[in-house]
Short mmCIF file of C-alpha atoms in Angstrom, two decimals:
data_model
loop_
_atom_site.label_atom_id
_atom_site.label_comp_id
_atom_site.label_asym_id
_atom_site.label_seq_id
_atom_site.Cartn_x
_atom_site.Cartn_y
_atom_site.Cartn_z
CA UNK A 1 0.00 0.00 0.00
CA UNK A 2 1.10 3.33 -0.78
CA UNK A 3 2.02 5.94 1.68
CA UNK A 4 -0.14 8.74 0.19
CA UNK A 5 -3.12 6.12 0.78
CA UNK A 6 -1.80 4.78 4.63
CA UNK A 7 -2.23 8.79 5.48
CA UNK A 8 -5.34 9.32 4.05
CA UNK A 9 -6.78 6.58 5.79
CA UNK A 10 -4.93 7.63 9.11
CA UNK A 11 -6.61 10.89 8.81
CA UNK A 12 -9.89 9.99 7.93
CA UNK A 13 -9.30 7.48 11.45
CA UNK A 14 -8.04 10.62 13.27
CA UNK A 15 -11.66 12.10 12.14
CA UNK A 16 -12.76 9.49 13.10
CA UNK A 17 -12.17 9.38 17.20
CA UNK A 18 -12.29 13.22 17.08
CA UNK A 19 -15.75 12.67 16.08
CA UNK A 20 -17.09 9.63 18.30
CA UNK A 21 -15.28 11.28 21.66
CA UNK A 22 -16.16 15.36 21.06
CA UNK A 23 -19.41 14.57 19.44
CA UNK A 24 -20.85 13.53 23.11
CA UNK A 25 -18.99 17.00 24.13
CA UNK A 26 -20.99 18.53 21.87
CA UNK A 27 -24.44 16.88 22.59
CA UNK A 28 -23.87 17.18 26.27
CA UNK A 29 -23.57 21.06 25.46
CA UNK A 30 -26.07 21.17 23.41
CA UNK A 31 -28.61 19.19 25.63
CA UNK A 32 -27.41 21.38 28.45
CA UNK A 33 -30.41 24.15 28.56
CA UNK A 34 -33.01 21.29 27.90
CA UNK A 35 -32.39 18.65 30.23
CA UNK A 36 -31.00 20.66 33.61
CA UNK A 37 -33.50 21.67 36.11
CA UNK A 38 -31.25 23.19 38.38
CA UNK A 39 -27.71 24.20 38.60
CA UNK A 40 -26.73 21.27 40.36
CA UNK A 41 -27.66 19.25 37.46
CA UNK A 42 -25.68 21.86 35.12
CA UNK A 43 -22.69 21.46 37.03
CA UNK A 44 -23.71 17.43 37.25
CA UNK A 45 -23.72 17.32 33.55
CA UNK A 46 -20.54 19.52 33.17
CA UNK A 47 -18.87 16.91 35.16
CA UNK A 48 -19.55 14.11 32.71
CA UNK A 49 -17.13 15.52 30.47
CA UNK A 50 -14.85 17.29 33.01
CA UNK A 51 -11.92 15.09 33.04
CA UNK A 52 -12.05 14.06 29.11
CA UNK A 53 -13.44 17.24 27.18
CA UNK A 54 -9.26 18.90 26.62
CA UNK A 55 -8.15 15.41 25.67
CA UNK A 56 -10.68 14.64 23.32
CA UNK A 57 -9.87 17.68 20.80
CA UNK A 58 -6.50 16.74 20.80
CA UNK A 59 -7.95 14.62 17.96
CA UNK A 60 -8.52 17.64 16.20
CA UNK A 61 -5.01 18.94 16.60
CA UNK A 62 -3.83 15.39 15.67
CA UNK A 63 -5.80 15.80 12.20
CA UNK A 64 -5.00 19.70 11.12
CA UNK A 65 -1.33 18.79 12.24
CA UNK A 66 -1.44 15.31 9.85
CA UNK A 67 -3.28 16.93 7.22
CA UNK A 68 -0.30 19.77 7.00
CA UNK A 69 2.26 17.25 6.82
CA UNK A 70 1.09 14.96 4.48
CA UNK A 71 -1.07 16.92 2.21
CA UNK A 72 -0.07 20.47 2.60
CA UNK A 73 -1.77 21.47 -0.91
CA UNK A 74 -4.74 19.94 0.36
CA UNK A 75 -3.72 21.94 4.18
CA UNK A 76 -3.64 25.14 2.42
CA UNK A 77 -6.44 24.74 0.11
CA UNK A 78 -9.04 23.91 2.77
CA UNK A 79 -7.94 26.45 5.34
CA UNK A 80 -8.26 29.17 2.67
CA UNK A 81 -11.12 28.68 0.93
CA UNK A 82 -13.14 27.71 4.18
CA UNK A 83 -11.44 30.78 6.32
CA UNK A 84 -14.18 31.79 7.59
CA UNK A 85 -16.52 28.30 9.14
CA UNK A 86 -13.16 27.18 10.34
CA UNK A 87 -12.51 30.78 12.09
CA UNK A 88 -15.83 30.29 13.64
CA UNK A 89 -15.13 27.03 14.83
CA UNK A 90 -12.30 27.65 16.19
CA UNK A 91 -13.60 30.71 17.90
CA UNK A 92 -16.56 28.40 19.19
CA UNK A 93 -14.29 25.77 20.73
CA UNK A 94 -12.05 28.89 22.77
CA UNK A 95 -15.23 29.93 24.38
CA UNK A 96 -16.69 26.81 25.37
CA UNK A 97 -13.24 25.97 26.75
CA UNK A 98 -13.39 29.15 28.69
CA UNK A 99 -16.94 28.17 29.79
CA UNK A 100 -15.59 25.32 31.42
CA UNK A 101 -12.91 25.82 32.96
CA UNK A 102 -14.55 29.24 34.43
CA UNK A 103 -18.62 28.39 35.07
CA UNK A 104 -16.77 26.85 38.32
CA UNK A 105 -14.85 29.60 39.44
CA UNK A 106 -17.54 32.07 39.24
CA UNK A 107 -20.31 32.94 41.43
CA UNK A 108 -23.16 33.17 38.16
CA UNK A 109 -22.58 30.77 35.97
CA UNK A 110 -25.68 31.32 33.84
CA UNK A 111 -23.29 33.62 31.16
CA UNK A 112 -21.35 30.03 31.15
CA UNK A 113 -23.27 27.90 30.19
CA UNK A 114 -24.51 29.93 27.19
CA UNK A 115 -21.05 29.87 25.96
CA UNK A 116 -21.20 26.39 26.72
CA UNK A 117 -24.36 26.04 24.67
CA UNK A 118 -23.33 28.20 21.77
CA UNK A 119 -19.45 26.98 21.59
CA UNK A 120 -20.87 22.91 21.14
CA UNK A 121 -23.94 23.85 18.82
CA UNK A 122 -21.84 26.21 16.47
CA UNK A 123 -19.38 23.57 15.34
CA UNK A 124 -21.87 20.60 15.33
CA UNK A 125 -23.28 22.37 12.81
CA UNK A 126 -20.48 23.99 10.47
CA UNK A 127 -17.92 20.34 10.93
CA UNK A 128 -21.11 18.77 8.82
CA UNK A 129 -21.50 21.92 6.63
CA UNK A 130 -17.67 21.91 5.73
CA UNK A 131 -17.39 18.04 4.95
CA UNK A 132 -20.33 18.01 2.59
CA UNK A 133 -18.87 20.79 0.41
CA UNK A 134 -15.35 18.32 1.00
CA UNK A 135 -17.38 15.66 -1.10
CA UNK A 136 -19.64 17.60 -2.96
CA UNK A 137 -16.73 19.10 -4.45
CA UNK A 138 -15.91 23.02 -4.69
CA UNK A 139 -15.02 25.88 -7.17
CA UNK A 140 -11.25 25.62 -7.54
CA UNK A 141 -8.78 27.13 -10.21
CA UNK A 142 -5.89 25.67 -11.99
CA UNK A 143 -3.63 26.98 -8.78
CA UNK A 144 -6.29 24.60 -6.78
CA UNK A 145 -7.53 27.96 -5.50
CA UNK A 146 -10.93 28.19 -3.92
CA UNK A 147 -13.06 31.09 -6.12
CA UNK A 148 -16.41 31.15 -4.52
CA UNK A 149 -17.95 32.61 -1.68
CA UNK A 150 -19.03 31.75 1.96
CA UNK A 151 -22.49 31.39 0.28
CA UNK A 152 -21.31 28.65 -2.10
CA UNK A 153 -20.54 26.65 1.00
CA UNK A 154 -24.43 27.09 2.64
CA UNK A 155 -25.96 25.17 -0.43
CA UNK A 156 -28.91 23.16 0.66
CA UNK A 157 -26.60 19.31 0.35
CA UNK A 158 -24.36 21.44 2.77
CA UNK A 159 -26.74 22.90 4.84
CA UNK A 160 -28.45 19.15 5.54
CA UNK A 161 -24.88 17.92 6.22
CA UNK A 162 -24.76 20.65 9.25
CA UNK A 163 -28.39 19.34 10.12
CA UNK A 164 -26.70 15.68 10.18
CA UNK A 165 -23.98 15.88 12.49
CA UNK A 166 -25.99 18.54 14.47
CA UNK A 167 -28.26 15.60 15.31
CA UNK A 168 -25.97 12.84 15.37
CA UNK A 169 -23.72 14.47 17.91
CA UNK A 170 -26.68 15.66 19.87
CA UNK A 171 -28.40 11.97 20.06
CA UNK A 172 -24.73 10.49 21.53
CA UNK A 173 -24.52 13.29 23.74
CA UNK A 174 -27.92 12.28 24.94
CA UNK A 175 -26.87 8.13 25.07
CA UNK A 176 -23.53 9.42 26.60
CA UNK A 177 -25.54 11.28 29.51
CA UNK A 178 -27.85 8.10 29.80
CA UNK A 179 -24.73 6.48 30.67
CA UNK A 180 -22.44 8.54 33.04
CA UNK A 181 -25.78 9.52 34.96
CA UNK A 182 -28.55 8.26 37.61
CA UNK A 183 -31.72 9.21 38.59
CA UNK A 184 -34.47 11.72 37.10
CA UNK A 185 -31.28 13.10 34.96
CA UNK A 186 -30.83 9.90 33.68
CA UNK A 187 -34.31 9.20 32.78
CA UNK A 188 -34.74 12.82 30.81
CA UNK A 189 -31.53 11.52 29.01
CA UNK A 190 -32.59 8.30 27.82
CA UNK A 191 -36.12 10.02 26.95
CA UNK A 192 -34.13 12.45 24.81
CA UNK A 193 -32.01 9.87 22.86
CA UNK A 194 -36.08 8.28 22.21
CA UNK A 195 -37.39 11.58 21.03
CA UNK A 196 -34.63 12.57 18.47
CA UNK A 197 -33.97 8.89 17.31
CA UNK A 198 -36.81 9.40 14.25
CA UNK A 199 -35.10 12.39 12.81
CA UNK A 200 -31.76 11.47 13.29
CA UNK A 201 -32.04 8.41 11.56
CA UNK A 202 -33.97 10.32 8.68
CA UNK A 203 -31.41 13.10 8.00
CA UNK A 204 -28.07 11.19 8.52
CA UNK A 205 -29.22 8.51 6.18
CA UNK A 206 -30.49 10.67 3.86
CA UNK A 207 -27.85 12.55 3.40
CA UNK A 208 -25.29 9.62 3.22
CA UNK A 209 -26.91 8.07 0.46
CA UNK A 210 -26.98 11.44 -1.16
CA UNK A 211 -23.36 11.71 -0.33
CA UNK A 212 -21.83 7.77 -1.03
CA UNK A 213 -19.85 6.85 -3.99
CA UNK A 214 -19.03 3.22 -4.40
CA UNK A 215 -19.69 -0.18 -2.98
CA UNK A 216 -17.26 0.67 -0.36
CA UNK A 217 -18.98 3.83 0.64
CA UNK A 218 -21.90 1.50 0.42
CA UNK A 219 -20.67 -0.65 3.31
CA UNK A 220 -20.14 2.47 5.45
CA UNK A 221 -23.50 3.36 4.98
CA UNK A 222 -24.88 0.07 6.41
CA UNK A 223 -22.44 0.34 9.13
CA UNK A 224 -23.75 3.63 10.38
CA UNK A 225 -27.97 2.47 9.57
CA UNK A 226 -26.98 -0.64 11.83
CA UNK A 227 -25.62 1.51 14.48
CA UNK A 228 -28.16 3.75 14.97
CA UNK A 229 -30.86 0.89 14.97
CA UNK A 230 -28.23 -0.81 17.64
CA UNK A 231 -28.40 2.69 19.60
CA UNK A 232 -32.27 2.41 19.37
CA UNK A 233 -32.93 -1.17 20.49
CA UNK A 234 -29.79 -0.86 23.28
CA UNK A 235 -31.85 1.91 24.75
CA UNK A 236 -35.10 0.85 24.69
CA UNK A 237 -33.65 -2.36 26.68
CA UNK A 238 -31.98 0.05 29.05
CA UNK A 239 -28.63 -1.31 28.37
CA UNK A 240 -26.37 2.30 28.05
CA UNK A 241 -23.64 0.76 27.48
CA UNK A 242 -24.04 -1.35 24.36
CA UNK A 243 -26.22 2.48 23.56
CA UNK A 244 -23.61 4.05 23.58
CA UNK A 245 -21.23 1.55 21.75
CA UNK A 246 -23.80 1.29 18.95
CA UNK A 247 -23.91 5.00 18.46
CA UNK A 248 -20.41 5.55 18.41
CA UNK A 249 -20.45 2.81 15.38
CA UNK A 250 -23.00 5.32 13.31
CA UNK A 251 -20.71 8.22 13.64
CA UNK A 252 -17.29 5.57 12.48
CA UNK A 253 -19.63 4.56 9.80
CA UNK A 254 -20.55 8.21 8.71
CA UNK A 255 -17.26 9.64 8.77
CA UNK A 256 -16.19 6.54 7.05
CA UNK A 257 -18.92 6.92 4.14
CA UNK A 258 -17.57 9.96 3.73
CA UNK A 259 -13.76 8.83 3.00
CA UNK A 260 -14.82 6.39 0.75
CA UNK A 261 -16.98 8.92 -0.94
CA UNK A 262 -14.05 11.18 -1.40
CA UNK A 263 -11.21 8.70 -2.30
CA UNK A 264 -9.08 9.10 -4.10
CA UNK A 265 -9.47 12.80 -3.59
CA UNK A 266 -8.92 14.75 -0.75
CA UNK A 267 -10.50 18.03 -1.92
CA UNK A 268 -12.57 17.44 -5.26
CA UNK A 269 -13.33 20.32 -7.53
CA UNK A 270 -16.59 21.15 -9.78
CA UNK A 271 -14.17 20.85 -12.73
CA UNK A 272 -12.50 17.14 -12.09
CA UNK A 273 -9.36 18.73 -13.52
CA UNK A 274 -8.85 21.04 -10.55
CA UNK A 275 -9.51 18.21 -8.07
CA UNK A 276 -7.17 17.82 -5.45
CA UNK A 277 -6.11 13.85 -5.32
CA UNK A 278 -4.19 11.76 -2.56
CA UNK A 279 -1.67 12.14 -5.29
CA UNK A 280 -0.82 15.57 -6.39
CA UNK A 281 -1.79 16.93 -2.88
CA UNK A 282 1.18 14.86 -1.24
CA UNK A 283 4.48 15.25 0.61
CA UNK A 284 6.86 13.94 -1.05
CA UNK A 285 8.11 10.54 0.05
CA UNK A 286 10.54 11.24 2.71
CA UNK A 287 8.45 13.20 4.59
CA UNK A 288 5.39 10.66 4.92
CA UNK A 289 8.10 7.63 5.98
CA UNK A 290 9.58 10.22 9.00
CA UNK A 291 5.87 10.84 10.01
CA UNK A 292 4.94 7.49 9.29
CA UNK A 293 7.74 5.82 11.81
CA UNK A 294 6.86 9.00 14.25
CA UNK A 295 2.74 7.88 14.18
CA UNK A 296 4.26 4.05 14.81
CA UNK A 297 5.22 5.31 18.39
CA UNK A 298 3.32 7.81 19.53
CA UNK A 299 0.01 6.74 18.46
CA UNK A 300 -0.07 3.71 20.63
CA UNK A 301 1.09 5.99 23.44
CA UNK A 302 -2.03 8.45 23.15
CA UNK A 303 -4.18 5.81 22.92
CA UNK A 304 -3.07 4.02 26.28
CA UNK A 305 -3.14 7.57 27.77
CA UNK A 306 -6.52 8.20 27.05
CA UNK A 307 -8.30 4.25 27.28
CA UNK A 308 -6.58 4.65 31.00
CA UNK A 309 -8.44 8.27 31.64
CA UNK A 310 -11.53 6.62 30.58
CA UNK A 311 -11.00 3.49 32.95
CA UNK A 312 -10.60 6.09 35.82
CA UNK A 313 -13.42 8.54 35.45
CA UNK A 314 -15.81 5.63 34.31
CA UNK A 315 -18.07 6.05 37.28
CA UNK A 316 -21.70 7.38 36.88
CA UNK A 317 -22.19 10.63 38.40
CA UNK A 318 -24.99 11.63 40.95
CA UNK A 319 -26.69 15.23 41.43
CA UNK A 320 -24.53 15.53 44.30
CA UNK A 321 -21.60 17.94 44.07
#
């Protein structure tokens, strides 16, 4: 296998956890407002991602910094030409991590947990609106220049992408709660993983058969329908962990519909001659051996690292503070 093809599918992995371990970050932000009653089942549902929250978007770091390295014209293209949702994002993710690391160091903490809110719905949203213009395919030059708009990228396939993830996240938030809580907070959970089950499963599969390409992408497809009927059926038996499990296989099997939709190009263009391919977006040969060896060692590493903070903060959480 070719090294331009190991590091696409590393990255598209990399997406991968980023999305199954912040996407219940998200949801639990996003169900925040909805489910509390109180603020001791705020801070109660803050706590569920306390420990894990900073370590999960190291995933995201993980990505940007692989994408750089081993496609840089595919780097430079995407964080051009999408300036502006990625600017957002990333001012979205600063102020939720300032809501959380301050909502307990203040005596209100109501200003909080609308950052909170607003920093976990904003890029639940755009991260779908962004990766349905990746495989729907963009205006690009010659130079493999982006030439439209931030309109282009709100184009209805686009905007339904942003409804996708929007509800995907917000459902494993909601399974993720289920889990990591007890009592009456627990119960509002579970009913909320019940209540947006219908039009999760509508949206995300319709827009993944809008967006596959291939048998493969095919396969990926299945993989995510058979996790989200897993998610449903694990729930209504009241088992949250197998929930849980099952949901986090929809999200592998959306972001994985989405690779295999895109191979063999990381960043297509309206004109296939512009497109952007795993091949003339590339580091040259050298580089992706280094980073290939450096990935060898660390990843395991991370991955210990973070299984073990897991295993320690496993415990579900009472309203008690």
């Amino acid at each position: 296998m070719e090294l331009t093809t190991v590091w696409f599918i590393l990255i598209a992995v990399l997406w991968t956890g980023y999305f199954v371990l912040e996407g219940f970050d998200f949801g639990v932000g996003i169900l925040l407002p909805f489910l509390s009653r109180d603020d001791t089942e705020r801070r109660t549902m803050v706590r569920t991602i306390g420990p894990v929250w900073d370590g999960n978007e190291v995933w995201l770091l993980v990505a940007g910094g692989a994408t750089f390295a081993a496609f840089p014209e595919w780097y430079a293209t995407l964080f051009s030409g999408f300036y502006l949702p990625l600017f957002l994002i990333l001012l979205a993710l600063i102020m939720r991590g300032v809501a959380l690391e301050y909502r307990g160091k203040s005596d209100s903490t109501r200003g909080w947990d609308r950052a909170f809110f607003w920093g976990s719905l904003v890029p639940a949203v755009l991260w779908g609106v962004a990766f349905a213009n990746i495989v729907a395919g963009v205006p690009l030059d010659a130079d493999h220049e982006y030439t439209g708009t931030l309109f282009t990228l709100l184009g209805p396939f686009a905007l339904l992408g942003g409804l996708a993830t929007l509800l995907l996240f917000t459902q494993h938030g909601a399974i993720f709660l289920a889990l990591r809580t007890t009592g009456e907070l627990r119960r509002r959970a579970v009913r909320a993983s019940r209540v947006l089950v219908p039009a999760t499963m509508l949206v995300v599969m319709g827009f993944l058969v809008l967006a596959r390409s291939g048998p493969l992408s095919w396969v990926a497809v299945g993989m995510a329908f058979a996790g989200l009927l897993g998610a449903v059926l694990a729930t209504a038996a009241g088992r949250d962990g197998w929930a849980f499990t099952a949901s986090a296989v929809a999200i592998v099997g959306f972001v994985a519909a989405l690779f295999t939709s895109l191979w063999p190009n990381v960043m297509p263009a309206l004109d296939p001659a512009n497109s952007l391919t795993v091949t003339n977006a590339a580091s040259n040969p050298y580089t992706l051996t280094v980073m290939t060896w450096v990935a060898a060692f660390f990843t395991p590493v991370i991955l210990g690292y973070q299984a073990w903070t897991y295993w320690v903060f496993r415990r579900r959480l009472t309203g008690a503070v």
